[in-house]
Structures are given as structure tokens and as C-alpha cells.
mmCIF file of C-alpha atoms in Angstrom:
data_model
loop_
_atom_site.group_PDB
_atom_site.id
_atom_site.type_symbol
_atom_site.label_atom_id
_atom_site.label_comp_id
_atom_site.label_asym_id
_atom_site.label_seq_id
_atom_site.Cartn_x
_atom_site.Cartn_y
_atom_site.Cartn_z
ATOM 1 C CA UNK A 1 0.000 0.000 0.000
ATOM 2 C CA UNK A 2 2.833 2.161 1.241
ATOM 3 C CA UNK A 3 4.296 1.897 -2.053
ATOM 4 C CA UNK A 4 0.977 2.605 -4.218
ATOM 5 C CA UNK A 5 1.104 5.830 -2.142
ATOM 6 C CA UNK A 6 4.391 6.594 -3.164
ATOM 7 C CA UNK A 7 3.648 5.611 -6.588
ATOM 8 C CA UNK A 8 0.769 7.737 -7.156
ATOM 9 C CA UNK A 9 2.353 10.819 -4.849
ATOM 10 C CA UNK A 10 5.877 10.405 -7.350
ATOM 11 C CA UNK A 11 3.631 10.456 -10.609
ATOM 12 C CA UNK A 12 1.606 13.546 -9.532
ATOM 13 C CA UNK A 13 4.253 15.372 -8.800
ATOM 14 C CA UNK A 14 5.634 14.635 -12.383
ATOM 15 C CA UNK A 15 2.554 15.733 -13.974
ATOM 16 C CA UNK A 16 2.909 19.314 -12.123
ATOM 17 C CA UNK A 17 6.539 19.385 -12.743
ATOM 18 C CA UNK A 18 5.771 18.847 -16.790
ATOM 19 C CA UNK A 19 2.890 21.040 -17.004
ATOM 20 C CA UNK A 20 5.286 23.764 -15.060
ATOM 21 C CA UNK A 21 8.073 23.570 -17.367
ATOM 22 C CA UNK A 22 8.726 26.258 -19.948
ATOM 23 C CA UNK A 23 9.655 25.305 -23.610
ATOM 24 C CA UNK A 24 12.222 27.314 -25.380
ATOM 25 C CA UNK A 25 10.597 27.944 -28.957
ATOM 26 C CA UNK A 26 12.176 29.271 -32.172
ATOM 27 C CA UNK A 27 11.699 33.229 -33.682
ATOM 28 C CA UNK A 28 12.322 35.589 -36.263
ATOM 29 C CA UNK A 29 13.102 39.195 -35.208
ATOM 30 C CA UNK A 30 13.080 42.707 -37.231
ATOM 31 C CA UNK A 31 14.534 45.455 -35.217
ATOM 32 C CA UNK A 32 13.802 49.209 -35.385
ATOM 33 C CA UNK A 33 14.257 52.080 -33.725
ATOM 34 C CA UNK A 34 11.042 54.203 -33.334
ATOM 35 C CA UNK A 35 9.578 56.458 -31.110
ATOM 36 C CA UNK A 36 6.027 54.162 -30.649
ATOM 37 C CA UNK A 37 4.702 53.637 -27.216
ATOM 38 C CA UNK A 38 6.256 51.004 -24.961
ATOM 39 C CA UNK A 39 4.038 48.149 -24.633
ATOM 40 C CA UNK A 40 4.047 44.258 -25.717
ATOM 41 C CA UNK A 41 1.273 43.138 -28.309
ATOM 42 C CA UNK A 42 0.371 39.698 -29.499
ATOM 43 C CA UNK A 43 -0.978 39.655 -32.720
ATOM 44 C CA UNK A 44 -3.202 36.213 -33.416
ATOM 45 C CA UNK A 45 -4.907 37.191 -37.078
ATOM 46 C CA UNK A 46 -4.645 39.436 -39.791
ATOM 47 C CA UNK A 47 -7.395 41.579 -38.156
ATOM 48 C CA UNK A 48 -6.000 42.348 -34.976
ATOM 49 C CA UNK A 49 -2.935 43.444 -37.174
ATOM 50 C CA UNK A 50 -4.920 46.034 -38.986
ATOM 51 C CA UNK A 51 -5.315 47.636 -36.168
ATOM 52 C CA UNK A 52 -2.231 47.794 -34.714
ATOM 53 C CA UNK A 53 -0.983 48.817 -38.503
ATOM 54 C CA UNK A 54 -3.955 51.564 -38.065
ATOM 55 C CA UNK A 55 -2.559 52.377 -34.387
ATOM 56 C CA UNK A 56 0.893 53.215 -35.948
ATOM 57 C CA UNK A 57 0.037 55.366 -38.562
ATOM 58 C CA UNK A 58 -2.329 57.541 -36.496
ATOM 59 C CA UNK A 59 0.801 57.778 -34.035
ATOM 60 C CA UNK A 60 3.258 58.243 -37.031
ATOM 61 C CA UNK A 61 2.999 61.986 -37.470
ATOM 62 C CA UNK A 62 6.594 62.381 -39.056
ATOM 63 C CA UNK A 63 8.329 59.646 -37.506
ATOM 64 C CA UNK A 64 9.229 58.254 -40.731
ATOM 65 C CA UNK A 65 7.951 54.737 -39.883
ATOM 66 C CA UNK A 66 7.602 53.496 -43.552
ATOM 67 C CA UNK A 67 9.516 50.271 -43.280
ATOM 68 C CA UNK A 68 8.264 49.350 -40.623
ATOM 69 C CA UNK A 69 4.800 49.692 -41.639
ATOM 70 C CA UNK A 70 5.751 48.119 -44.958
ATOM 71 C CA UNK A 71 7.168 45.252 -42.781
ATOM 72 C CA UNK A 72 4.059 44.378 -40.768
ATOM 73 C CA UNK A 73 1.136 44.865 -44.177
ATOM 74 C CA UNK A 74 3.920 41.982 -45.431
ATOM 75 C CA UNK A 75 1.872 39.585 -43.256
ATOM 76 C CA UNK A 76 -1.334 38.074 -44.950
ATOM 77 C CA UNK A 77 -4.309 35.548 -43.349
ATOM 78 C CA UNK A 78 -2.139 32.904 -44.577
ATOM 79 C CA UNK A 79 0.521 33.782 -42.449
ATOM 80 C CA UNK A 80 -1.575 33.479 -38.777
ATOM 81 C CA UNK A 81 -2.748 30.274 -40.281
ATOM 82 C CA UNK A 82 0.075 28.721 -38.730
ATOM 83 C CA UNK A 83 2.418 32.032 -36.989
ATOM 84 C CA UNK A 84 1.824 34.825 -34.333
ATOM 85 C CA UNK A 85 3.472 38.062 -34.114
ATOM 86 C CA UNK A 86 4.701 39.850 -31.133
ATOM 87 C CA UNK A 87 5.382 43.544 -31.528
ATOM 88 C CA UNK A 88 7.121 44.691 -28.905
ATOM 89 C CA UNK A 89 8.292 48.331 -28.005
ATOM 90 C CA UNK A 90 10.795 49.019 -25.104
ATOM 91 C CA UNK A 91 12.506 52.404 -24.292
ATOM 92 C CA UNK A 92 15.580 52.220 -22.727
ATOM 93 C CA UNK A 93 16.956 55.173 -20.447
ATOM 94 C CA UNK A 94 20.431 55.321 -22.684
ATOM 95 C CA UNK A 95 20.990 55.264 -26.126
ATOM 96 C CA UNK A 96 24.267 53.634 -25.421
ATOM 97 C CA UNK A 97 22.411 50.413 -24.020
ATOM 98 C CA UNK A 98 21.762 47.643 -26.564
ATOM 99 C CA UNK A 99 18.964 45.642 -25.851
ATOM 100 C CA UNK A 100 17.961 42.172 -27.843
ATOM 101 C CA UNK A 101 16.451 39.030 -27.351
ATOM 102 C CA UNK A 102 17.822 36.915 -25.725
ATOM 103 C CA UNK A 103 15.112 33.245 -25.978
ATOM 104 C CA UNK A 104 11.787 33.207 -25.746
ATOM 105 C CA UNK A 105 9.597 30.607 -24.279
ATOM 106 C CA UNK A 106 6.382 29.285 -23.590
ATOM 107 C CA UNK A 107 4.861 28.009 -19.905
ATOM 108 C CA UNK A 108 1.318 27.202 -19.714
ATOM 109 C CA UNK A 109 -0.540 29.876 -21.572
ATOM 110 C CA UNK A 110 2.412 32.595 -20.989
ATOM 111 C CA UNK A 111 5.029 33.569 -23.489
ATOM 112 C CA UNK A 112 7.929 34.960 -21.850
ATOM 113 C CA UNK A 113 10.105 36.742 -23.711
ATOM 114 C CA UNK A 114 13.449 37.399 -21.978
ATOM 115 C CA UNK A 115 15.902 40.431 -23.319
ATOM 116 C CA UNK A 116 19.310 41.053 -22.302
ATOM 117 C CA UNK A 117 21.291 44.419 -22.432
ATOM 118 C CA UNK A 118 24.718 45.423 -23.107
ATOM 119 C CA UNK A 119 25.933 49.024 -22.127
ATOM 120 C CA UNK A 120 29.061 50.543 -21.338
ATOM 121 C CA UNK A 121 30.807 51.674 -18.947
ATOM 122 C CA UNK A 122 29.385 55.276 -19.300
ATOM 123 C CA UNK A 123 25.963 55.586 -20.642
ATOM 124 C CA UNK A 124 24.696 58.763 -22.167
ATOM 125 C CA UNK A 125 21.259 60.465 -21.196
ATOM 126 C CA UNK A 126 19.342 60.035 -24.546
ATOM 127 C CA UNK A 127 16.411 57.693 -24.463
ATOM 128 C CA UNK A 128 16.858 54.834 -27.155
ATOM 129 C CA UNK A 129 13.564 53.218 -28.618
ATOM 130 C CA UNK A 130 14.235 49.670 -29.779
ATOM 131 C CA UNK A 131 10.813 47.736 -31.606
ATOM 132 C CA UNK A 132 10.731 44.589 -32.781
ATOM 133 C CA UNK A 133 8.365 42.328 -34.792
ATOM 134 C CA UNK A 134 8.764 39.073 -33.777
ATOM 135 C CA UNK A 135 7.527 36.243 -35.892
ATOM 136 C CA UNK A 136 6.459 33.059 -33.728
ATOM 137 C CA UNK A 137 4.634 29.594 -34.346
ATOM 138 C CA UNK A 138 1.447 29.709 -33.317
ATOM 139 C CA UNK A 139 0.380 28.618 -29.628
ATOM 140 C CA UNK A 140 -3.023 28.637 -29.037
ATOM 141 C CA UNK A 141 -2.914 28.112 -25.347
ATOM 142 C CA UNK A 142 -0.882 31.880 -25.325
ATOM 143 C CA UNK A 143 -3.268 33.858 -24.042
ATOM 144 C CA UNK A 144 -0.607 36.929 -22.019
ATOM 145 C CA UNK A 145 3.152 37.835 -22.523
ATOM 146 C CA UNK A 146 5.371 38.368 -20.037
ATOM 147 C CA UNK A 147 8.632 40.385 -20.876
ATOM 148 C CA UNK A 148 11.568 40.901 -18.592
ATOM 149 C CA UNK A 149 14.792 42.632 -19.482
ATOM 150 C CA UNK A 150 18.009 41.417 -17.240
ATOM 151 C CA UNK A 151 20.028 44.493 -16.755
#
């Protein structure tokens, strides 16, 4: 009995363990340098793209955001048959800081996307805008994003 116990205890805590564990997934990244409004977007259909597209160009007012306009009406329907898109827009308090991706992952219905930095020893006091369009398989159990940048 004692061992049926243990048994069932040792597979249960298995199950949590697997459904707990975050899988490292595979992306495509553009990278621009805008002045758009921090925030973190996940883009499941064509739609929803229009109007974020439609978001950006109200916003653009002579920020010369052509390619990257160009970039995201480059996605059709067929593309979120199968794909997502993150956009993601971070400001960073130095324009001597580089920020990229560093992986991206999925846990449960959360896609984490985890960015690294790389700055001097001196940073300067311009603000740096970094946006990227990220181009992801399509998880239909993502349902939030979760973005942390290690400093």
C-alpha cells in the first residue's frame, strides 16, 4: 500500500513538474528604432494586425515609420494560419544600451520573452527606442506575454 502511495504521490508530482516547465521555442526578429509607445502586443490574425498597422500610422505623425509599416502589411491571413506576431516596443533610459532578445519561451498559456542588455561603462542620457516584430509559431494556449529585461 505504502508503495501505491508513493507511486501515485511520485507520478503527480511529475505531472505538475511537466505542465510547469517552460519550452524554449524558435523566432524571427526585425529590429527598429522608433519612437512608438512602450508596450508588448500579441498579434493572433490578420485583423487584430490592422489595427495595430492603423494604431501606428495615427501615431506616425513624421516619424518616418515606412519600413516598418511596410514590414508588418507583409503579413497576410495565410501567415496566422500557422504564426503569431509579437510587436514589442521598449525604451531604454540610454541610447548607449543595446537591448535584444535573448530566448523566448512558452509556460502554460504565458510567453515569456526574456531580453538582455549590453551598455558601457558610461551611458549617455538620450532615451533609445528599440521595436521589434517578432515572428512566432502559433500557440493557441498563449493567451498573455510576459517580458523581462536582465540588466
Amino acid at each position: 500500500m505504502k508503495k501505491i502511495i508513493y507511486l501515485i504521490i511520485t507520478l503527480l508530482f511529475s505531472l505538475i513538474l511537466i505542465a510547469c516547465s517552460e519550452t524554449s521555442i524558435d523566432y524571427k526578429v526585425h529590429t527598429y528604432h522608433l519612437r512608438l509607445l512602450d508596450r508588448h502586443t500579441l498579434v493572433r490574425t490578420k485583423e487584430e494586425l490592422e489595427e495595430q498597422i492603423n494604431e501606428v500610422k495615427d501615431y506616425d505623425k513624421g516619424n518616418h515609420l515606412t519600413e516598418y509599416i511596410n514590414q508588418l502589411t507583409s503579413y497576410s491571413n495565410k501567415y496566422f494560419e500557422n504564426n503569431y506576431l509579437v510587436l514589442a516596443n521598449v525604451t531604454m533610459g540610454s541610447g548607449s544600451i543595446t537591448l535584444s532578445i535573448n530566448k523566448i519561451t512558452v509556460s502554460n498559456d504565458i510567453l515569456k520573452i526574456k531580453y538582455k542588455t549590453k551598455s558601457p561603462n558610461v551611458v549617455t542620457q538620450d532615451v533609445k527606442a528599440w521595436n521589434f516584430i517578432i515572428e512566432i509559431d502559433k500557440y493557441e494556449q498563449v493567451s498573455k506575454l510576459e517580458p523581462s529585461i536582465n540588466i
